[in-house]
Short mmCIF file of C-alpha atoms and ligand atoms in Angstrom, two decimals:
data_model
loop_
_atom_site.label_atom_id
_atom_site.label_comp_id
_atom_site.label_asym_id
_atom_site.label_seq_id
_atom_site.Cartn_x
_atom_site.Cartn_y
_atom_site.Cartn_z
CA MET A 28 -10.05 -12.46 1.74
CA CYS A 29 -7.98 -14.80 -0.44
CA SER A 30 -9.61 -16.55 -3.39
CA ASN A 31 -9.99 -20.34 -3.16
CA GLU A 32 -7.17 -20.80 -5.71
CA ILE A 33 -4.79 -18.87 -3.48
CA LEU A 34 -5.87 -20.90 -0.44
CA THR A 35 -5.21 -24.13 -2.35
CA VAL A 36 -1.67 -23.05 -3.24
CA GLY A 37 -1.17 -22.16 0.44
CA GLY A 38 -2.02 -25.75 1.37
CA GLU A 39 0.72 -27.25 -0.83
CA GLN A 40 4.22 -28.31 0.20
CA VAL A 41 6.79 -25.52 -0.01
CA PRO A 42 9.51 -26.61 -2.47
CA TYR A 43 13.27 -26.09 -2.34
CA PHE A 44 13.84 -22.83 -4.17
CA ARG A 45 17.36 -22.60 -5.64
CA THR A 46 16.02 -24.12 -8.83
CA PRO A 47 15.24 -22.97 -12.39
CA GLU A 48 11.58 -23.72 -11.67
CA PHE A 49 11.40 -21.23 -8.82
CA SER A 50 13.49 -18.68 -10.75
CA ASN A 51 10.89 -18.84 -13.51
CA ILE A 52 8.14 -18.06 -11.01
CA MET A 53 10.16 -15.06 -9.82
CA PHE A 54 10.78 -13.82 -13.39
CA GLU A 55 7.08 -14.16 -14.11
CA ASN A 56 6.22 -12.27 -10.89
CA GLU A 57 8.65 -9.53 -11.88
CA GLN A 58 7.23 -9.10 -15.38
CA LEU A 59 3.62 -9.03 -14.18
CA MET A 60 4.46 -6.50 -11.45
CA LEU A 61 6.29 -4.25 -13.95
CA ASN A 62 3.32 -4.51 -16.25
CA PHE A 63 0.63 -3.85 -13.62
CA THR A 64 2.46 -0.80 -12.21
CA LYS A 65 2.93 0.59 -15.75
CA SER A 66 6.58 1.09 -14.88
CA PRO A 67 8.98 2.63 -17.39
CA GLU A 68 11.32 0.54 -19.60
CA GLY A 69 14.32 -0.72 -17.64
CA SER A 70 12.53 -0.92 -14.26
CA LYS A 71 13.24 -3.78 -11.83
CA SER A 72 11.23 -5.63 -9.15
CA ILE A 73 12.53 -6.67 -5.76
CA PHE A 74 10.66 -9.17 -3.58
CA MET A 75 11.41 -8.62 0.10
CA THR A 76 10.54 -11.14 2.76
CA SER A 77 9.28 -8.61 5.28
CA SER A 78 6.16 -6.63 5.87
CA SER A 79 5.90 -3.45 3.81
CA THR A 80 7.39 -1.38 6.60
CA GLY A 81 10.58 -3.34 5.93
CA SER A 82 10.50 -2.11 2.34
CA MET A 83 9.76 1.45 3.45
CA GLU A 84 12.85 1.26 5.66
CA ALA A 85 14.98 -0.39 2.94
CA VAL A 86 14.03 2.36 0.48
CA VAL A 87 14.86 5.15 2.93
CA MET A 88 18.24 3.48 3.70
CA ASN A 89 19.15 2.69 0.09
CA CYS A 90 17.97 5.90 -1.58
CA PHE A 91 18.73 8.70 0.90
CA ASP A 92 21.42 9.80 3.33
CA GLU A 93 22.52 12.76 5.44
CA ASN A 94 23.18 14.82 2.28
CA ASP A 95 19.56 14.73 1.19
CA LYS A 96 16.70 17.05 1.98
CA VAL A 97 13.48 15.07 1.88
CA LEU A 98 9.88 16.25 1.93
CA VAL A 99 7.51 13.87 3.76
CA ILE A 100 3.73 13.97 3.42
CA ASP A 101 2.38 13.10 6.88
CA GLY A 102 -1.40 12.77 6.88
CA GLY A 103 -1.73 9.82 9.24
CA SER A 104 0.04 6.86 10.79
CA PHE A 105 1.69 5.62 7.58
CA GLY A 106 2.99 9.08 6.63
CA HIS A 107 4.25 9.40 10.15
CA ARG A 108 6.14 6.12 9.73
CA PHE A 109 8.23 7.70 6.95
CA VAL A 110 8.97 10.65 9.27
CA GLU A 111 10.21 8.22 11.94
CA LEU A 112 12.33 6.33 9.40
CA CYS A 113 14.00 9.59 8.32
CA GLU A 114 14.71 10.34 11.99
CA ILE A 115 16.16 6.87 12.65
CA HIS A 116 18.40 6.98 9.57
CA ASP A 117 19.49 10.63 9.96
CA VAL A 118 17.92 11.80 6.71
CA PRO A 119 17.27 15.57 6.84
CA HIS A 120 13.58 16.09 6.24
CA THR A 121 10.70 18.54 6.30
CA VAL A 122 7.18 17.38 7.10
CA ILE A 123 3.98 18.54 5.41
CA HIS A 124 1.52 17.78 8.15
CA LEU A 125 -2.10 17.20 7.10
CA ASN A 126 -5.04 16.72 9.42
CA HIS A 127 -6.81 13.36 9.48
CA GLY A 128 -8.86 12.99 6.31
CA GLN A 129 -7.39 16.09 4.65
CA LYS A 130 -6.11 15.89 1.07
CA LEU A 131 -2.90 17.43 -0.26
CA THR A 132 -3.68 20.42 -2.45
CA LYS A 133 -1.42 21.80 -5.16
CA GLU A 134 -1.28 25.15 -3.31
CA ARG A 135 -0.01 23.44 -0.16
CA LEU A 136 2.61 21.39 -2.01
CA TYR A 137 3.92 24.34 -4.03
CA GLU A 138 4.75 26.21 -0.83
CA TYR A 139 7.81 23.93 -1.03
CA ASP A 140 8.63 24.71 -4.66
CA ASN A 141 12.28 25.68 -5.35
CA HIS A 142 13.35 24.92 -1.79
CA GLY A 143 16.19 22.58 -2.78
CA PHE A 144 14.48 19.32 -1.89
CA THR A 145 16.17 16.18 -3.21
CA GLY A 146 13.50 13.59 -2.32
CA LEU A 147 9.82 13.12 -1.52
CA LEU A 148 8.11 10.34 0.45
CA VAL A 149 4.37 9.80 0.21
CA ASN A 150 1.81 7.07 0.91
CA ILE A 151 -0.45 7.43 -2.14
CA ASP A 152 -3.37 6.02 -0.14
CA GLU A 153 -2.84 7.07 3.48
CA THR A 154 -4.67 3.94 4.58
CA SER A 155 -5.24 5.04 8.18
CA THR A 156 -7.80 7.57 6.92
CA GLY A 157 -8.38 6.36 3.36
CA VAL A 158 -7.14 9.58 1.75
CA LEU A 159 -5.88 9.24 -1.81
CA TYR A 160 -3.21 11.72 -2.87
CA ASP A 161 -2.77 12.76 -6.49
CA SER A 162 0.30 10.85 -7.75
CA GLU A 163 0.37 12.81 -11.03
CA MET A 164 0.18 16.24 -9.36
CA ILE A 165 2.95 15.26 -6.93
CA GLY A 166 4.91 13.80 -9.86
CA ASP A 167 4.77 17.14 -11.72
CA PHE A 168 6.15 18.85 -8.63
CA CYS A 169 8.97 16.29 -8.35
CA ARG A 170 9.86 16.57 -12.04
CA LYS A 171 9.96 20.37 -11.84
CA ASN A 172 12.14 20.30 -8.73
CA GLY A 173 14.39 17.39 -9.76
CA VAL A 174 13.16 15.46 -6.72
CA PHE A 175 13.60 11.67 -6.27
CA TYR A 176 10.01 10.47 -5.89
CA VAL A 177 9.04 7.54 -3.64
CA CYS A 178 5.44 6.27 -3.69
CA ASP A 179 4.23 3.92 -0.99
CA CYS A 180 1.37 2.29 -2.91
CA VAL A 181 0.99 -0.48 -0.36
CA SER A 182 -2.81 -0.27 -0.23
CA SER A 183 -3.45 1.59 -3.50
CA PHE A 184 -1.67 -0.75 -5.94
CA LEU A 185 -4.49 -2.46 -7.92
CA ALA A 186 -7.14 -0.39 -6.10
CA ASP A 187 -6.54 3.10 -7.50
CA PRO A 188 -5.20 4.05 -10.94
CA PHE A 189 -1.41 4.38 -10.87
CA ASP A 190 0.89 4.90 -13.83
CA MET A 191 4.47 4.78 -12.66
CA ALA A 192 5.97 5.94 -15.98
CA ASN A 193 3.50 8.79 -16.37
CA CYS A 194 3.69 10.16 -12.84
CA GLY A 195 7.47 9.75 -12.90
CA ALA A 196 7.77 7.84 -9.61
CA ASP A 197 11.28 6.50 -9.06
CA VAL A 198 10.19 3.91 -6.49
CA MET A 199 6.91 2.22 -5.69
CA ILE A 200 6.26 -0.13 -2.77
CA THR A 201 3.44 -2.59 -2.18
CA GLY A 202 2.77 -5.71 -0.11
CA SER A 203 1.28 -9.18 -0.35
CA GLN A 204 -1.59 -8.68 2.08
CA LYS A 205 -3.41 -5.70 0.59
CA VAL A 206 -5.03 -5.81 -2.86
CA LEU A 207 -2.91 -8.80 -3.82
CA ALA A 208 -5.00 -10.54 -1.17
CA CYS A 209 -2.35 -13.07 -0.21
CA PRO A 210 -1.04 -13.78 3.29
CA PRO A 211 1.28 -11.16 4.80
CA GLY A 212 5.04 -11.70 4.55
CA ILE A 213 6.20 -10.38 1.16
CA SER A 214 6.67 -6.80 0.17
CA ILE A 215 7.50 -5.66 -3.36
CA ILE A 216 9.63 -2.71 -4.44
CA ILE A 217 9.65 -1.47 -8.04
CA LEU A 218 12.65 0.63 -9.00
CA ALA A 219 12.57 2.83 -12.11
CA PRO A 220 15.93 3.13 -13.96
CA ARG A 221 17.02 6.20 -11.98
CA ALA A 222 16.36 4.31 -8.73
CA VAL A 223 18.24 1.23 -9.98
CA GLU A 224 21.21 3.48 -10.64
CA ARG A 225 20.98 5.14 -7.25
CA VAL A 226 20.63 1.88 -5.34
CA THR A 227 23.50 0.13 -7.14
CA SER A 228 25.92 3.02 -6.67
CA LYS A 229 25.24 3.52 -2.97
CA LYS A 230 27.06 1.83 -0.10
CA ILE A 231 24.86 1.01 2.86
CA LYS A 232 25.33 -0.52 6.28
CA SER A 233 22.89 -3.41 6.19
CA MET A 234 23.04 -7.02 5.08
CA TYR A 235 19.35 -7.91 4.88
CA PHE A 236 18.14 -4.55 3.52
CA ASN A 237 20.81 -4.20 0.84
CA LEU A 238 18.78 -3.57 -2.31
CA ALA A 239 21.82 -3.71 -4.62
CA ASP A 240 22.36 -7.30 -3.44
CA ALA A 241 18.68 -8.06 -4.01
CA LEU A 242 18.89 -6.65 -7.56
CA LYS A 243 21.97 -8.70 -8.34
CA ASN A 244 20.28 -11.90 -7.17
CA MET A 245 17.11 -11.08 -9.05
CA GLU A 246 19.11 -11.21 -12.32
CA ARG A 247 18.91 -14.99 -11.88
CA GLY A 248 15.39 -14.97 -10.43
CA GLN A 249 16.61 -15.43 -6.88
CA THR A 250 16.84 -13.59 -3.54
CA PRO A 251 19.97 -13.28 -1.36
CA PHE A 252 18.37 -15.27 1.50
CA THR A 253 15.49 -17.73 1.84
CA PRO A 254 12.32 -15.88 0.86
CA ALA A 255 8.74 -16.67 1.87
CA VAL A 256 8.60 -19.21 -0.96
CA GLY A 257 5.02 -20.25 -0.30
CA ILE A 258 3.70 -16.70 -0.46
CA LEU A 259 5.69 -15.97 -3.63
CA ARG A 260 3.96 -18.97 -5.22
CA GLN A 261 0.59 -17.63 -4.06
CA ILE A 262 1.47 -14.20 -5.48
CA ASN A 263 2.30 -15.89 -8.77
CA THR A 264 -1.14 -17.51 -8.90
CA ARG A 265 -2.82 -14.25 -7.96
CA LEU A 266 -0.94 -12.14 -10.54
CA LYS A 267 -1.83 -14.63 -13.27
CA GLU A 268 -5.45 -14.65 -12.05
CA ILE A 269 -5.53 -10.84 -12.49
CA LYS A 270 -3.88 -11.08 -15.92
CA THR A 271 -6.42 -13.65 -17.09
CA ALA A 272 -9.29 -11.47 -15.84
CA GLY A 273 -8.03 -8.56 -17.98
CA GLY A 274 -5.13 -7.02 -16.09
CA ALA A 275 -4.58 -4.27 -13.54
CA ASP A 276 -7.22 -1.87 -14.87
CA VAL A 277 -9.94 -4.53 -14.57
CA GLU A 278 -8.96 -5.28 -10.96
CA ILE A 279 -8.92 -1.54 -10.16
CA ALA A 280 -12.41 -1.16 -11.65
CA ARG A 281 -13.61 -4.16 -9.62
CA VAL A 282 -12.32 -2.67 -6.35
CA ALA A 283 -13.79 0.74 -7.28
CA ALA A 284 -17.20 -0.85 -7.94
CA GLN A 285 -17.04 -2.75 -4.64
CA ALA A 286 -16.30 0.55 -2.81
CA GLU A 287 -19.03 2.43 -4.65
CA ASP A 288 -21.59 -0.27 -3.90
CA PHE A 289 -20.77 -0.10 -0.17
CA ARG A 290 -20.81 3.70 -0.08
CA GLU A 291 -24.24 3.76 -1.72
CA LYS A 292 -25.65 1.14 0.63
CA ILE A 293 -24.60 2.87 3.85
CA THR A 294 -26.21 6.23 3.15
CA ASP A 295 -29.25 5.43 5.35
CA LEU A 296 -27.14 4.58 8.39
CA PRO A 297 -26.03 7.11 11.04
CA PHE A 298 -22.51 7.40 9.65
CA GLU A 299 -20.31 10.11 8.25
CA PHE A 300 -17.58 9.67 5.67
CA PHE A 301 -14.18 10.69 6.81
CA SER A 302 -11.96 11.32 3.80
CA GLU A 303 -11.81 14.44 1.60
CA SER A 304 -10.41 12.43 -1.26
CA PRO A 305 -11.51 8.81 -0.82
CA ALA A 306 -9.30 5.99 -2.01
CA ASN A 307 -10.96 2.85 -3.37
CA GLY A 308 -9.35 0.27 -1.12
CA VAL A 309 -11.01 1.15 2.13
CA THR A 310 -13.88 3.32 3.43
CA PRO A 311 -13.24 5.04 6.75
CA VAL A 312 -16.54 5.59 8.54
CA HIS A 313 -17.37 7.75 11.53
CA PRO A 314 -20.41 6.43 13.45
CA ILE A 315 -22.22 9.53 14.71
CA ASN A 316 -23.89 8.05 17.81
CA THR A 317 -21.54 5.39 19.01
CA ASP A 318 -17.98 4.29 19.65
CA ALA A 319 -16.25 3.09 16.45
CA TYR A 320 -14.18 0.44 18.21
CA ARG A 321 -17.34 -1.00 19.79
CA VAL A 322 -18.87 -1.42 16.31
CA PHE A 323 -15.81 -3.45 15.28
CA GLU A 324 -16.10 -5.64 18.41
CA VAL A 325 -19.82 -6.30 18.09
CA LEU A 326 -19.56 -7.19 14.40
CA LYS A 327 -16.71 -9.59 15.14
CA ASP A 328 -18.15 -11.21 18.28
CA GLU A 329 -21.86 -11.26 17.51
CA TYR A 330 -22.07 -11.36 13.72
CA GLY A 331 -18.79 -13.09 12.71
CA ILE A 332 -17.89 -10.20 10.38
CA TRP A 333 -14.48 -8.58 10.39
CA ILE A 334 -14.08 -4.91 9.62
CA CYS A 335 -10.92 -3.00 10.49
CA PRO A 336 -10.63 -0.84 13.59
CA ASN A 337 -8.30 2.16 13.76
CA GLY A 338 -5.50 2.63 16.22
CA GLY A 339 -4.15 5.67 18.01
CA ASP A 340 -6.27 8.75 18.49
CA LEU A 341 -8.80 7.62 15.87
CA ARG A 342 -9.57 4.35 17.69
CA ASN A 343 -12.96 5.42 19.01
CA MET A 344 -13.78 7.73 16.11
CA ILE A 345 -13.58 5.67 12.92
CA PHE A 346 -13.60 2.13 11.67
CA ARG A 347 -12.68 1.03 8.17
CA VAL A 348 -14.38 -1.29 5.72
CA GLY A 349 -12.13 -2.90 3.11
CA HIS A 350 -13.09 -3.41 -0.53
CA ILE A 351 -10.08 -5.43 -1.63
CA GLY A 352 -9.53 -9.11 -2.29
CA SER A 353 -12.10 -11.81 -2.80
CA LEU A 354 -15.26 -9.86 -1.86
CA THR A 355 -18.56 -9.42 -3.64
CA HIS A 356 -21.45 -6.94 -3.51
CA ASP A 357 -23.34 -9.62 -1.58
CA ASP A 358 -20.70 -9.39 1.15
CA ASN A 359 -21.46 -5.66 1.37
CA THR A 360 -25.15 -6.48 1.77
CA THR A 361 -24.40 -8.98 4.54
CA LEU A 362 -22.45 -6.31 6.41
CA ILE A 363 -25.11 -3.64 5.87
CA ASN A 364 -27.80 -6.03 7.15
CA ALA A 365 -25.76 -6.68 10.28
CA MET A 366 -25.36 -2.94 10.81
CA LYS A 367 -29.09 -2.39 10.33
CA ASP A 368 -29.73 -5.10 12.89
CA MET A 369 -27.37 -3.34 15.30
CA GLN A 370 -29.31 -0.14 14.68
CA LYS A 371 -32.58 -1.93 15.49
CA ARG A 372 -31.02 -3.12 18.73
CA GLY A 373 -30.14 0.48 19.62
CA MET A 374 -26.43 -0.10 19.20
CA LEU A 375 -25.70 2.35 16.39
C1 LIG B 8 -0.37 -1.62 5.19
C2 LIG B 8 0.47 -0.45 4.82
C3 LIG B 8 1.86 -0.42 5.05
C4 LIG B 8 2.66 -1.53 5.62
O1 LIG B 8 2.24 -2.15 6.71
P1 LIG B 8 2.94 -3.50 7.18
O2 LIG B 8 2.20 -3.82 8.43
O3 LIG B 8 4.37 -3.20 7.43
O4 LIG B 8 2.76 -4.49 6.08
C5 LIG B 8 2.56 0.69 4.64
N1 LIG B 8 1.96 1.73 4.06
C6 LIG B 8 0.65 1.73 3.81
C7 LIG B 8 0.07 2.91 3.12
C8 LIG B 8 -0.14 0.65 4.19
O5 LIG B 8 -1.47 0.65 3.94
#
């Protein structure tokens, strides 16, 4: 859910953007993003007009090639997307496959210690199953092995603690429609200095996904092509809203409290939790007696409440409840009451 302020900005005319006024919005967005990700000195932001998969693809294309040897953490559909991107772009890779809901242990990761890897791709919150990986533990591994470290934080940015400088991530990716709670359409890439250097020295075969071009344009607060101007203005309002409320840590605590409140309130219902290492952004729930997709449909059609179904082989097994954006503990109560009503009707 967007806040009312964000909705208001969305209702305004979209201005022409090759102007100092719009450049200032972009510079402000860049500074706030660098601040909220705790990125190291000399880092840069890139604002892509694409969904976050576009940024995942751009990062794979601009940071790796056939001379790399990349380790991919595949614990669900988003991890699997990185595997497919490596296949499409001919990047040699090895996959650490994790079962749904399973966390990545240090023992498992260090099976790949001293194996000559040059890169690592991970979705810090594997959103399909709500598993949070340990960005610091993975960062230590990358530092020790001299590995270029890419963190997809699409759903964990502003929901789970993340310190880009401390964990040593070279790249982090997020998107407008997750915790930023804006409409979909913009994805953001943060490059630490080592990534800036890599991206600017690499030749790639793409016009739209050329990150060196994006960096060059961003020096004047602009993008190579027309961006989703309206959403960038909404992001600006949202980032300033978060800053005024106390910054990234306050928003993370708010999402964590929203998740905790929900997880406490559902304990009486016939559900099981799904994740070994739960992220804050979303709670994946397995209904013991009924079809998970049916729960999603009934809540939508009969109660006017939207939760998130799963796709693929988890479609009938789990649904997910989000804790991000403009939600309150009262919203959790409304959902729980609807679920209790479903239970009374023999539907849970
Ligand atoms: C949502 C999400 C994405 C990107 O999805 P898009 O539909 O391309 O915006 C990527 N990774 C993770 C972990 C996500 O949660």
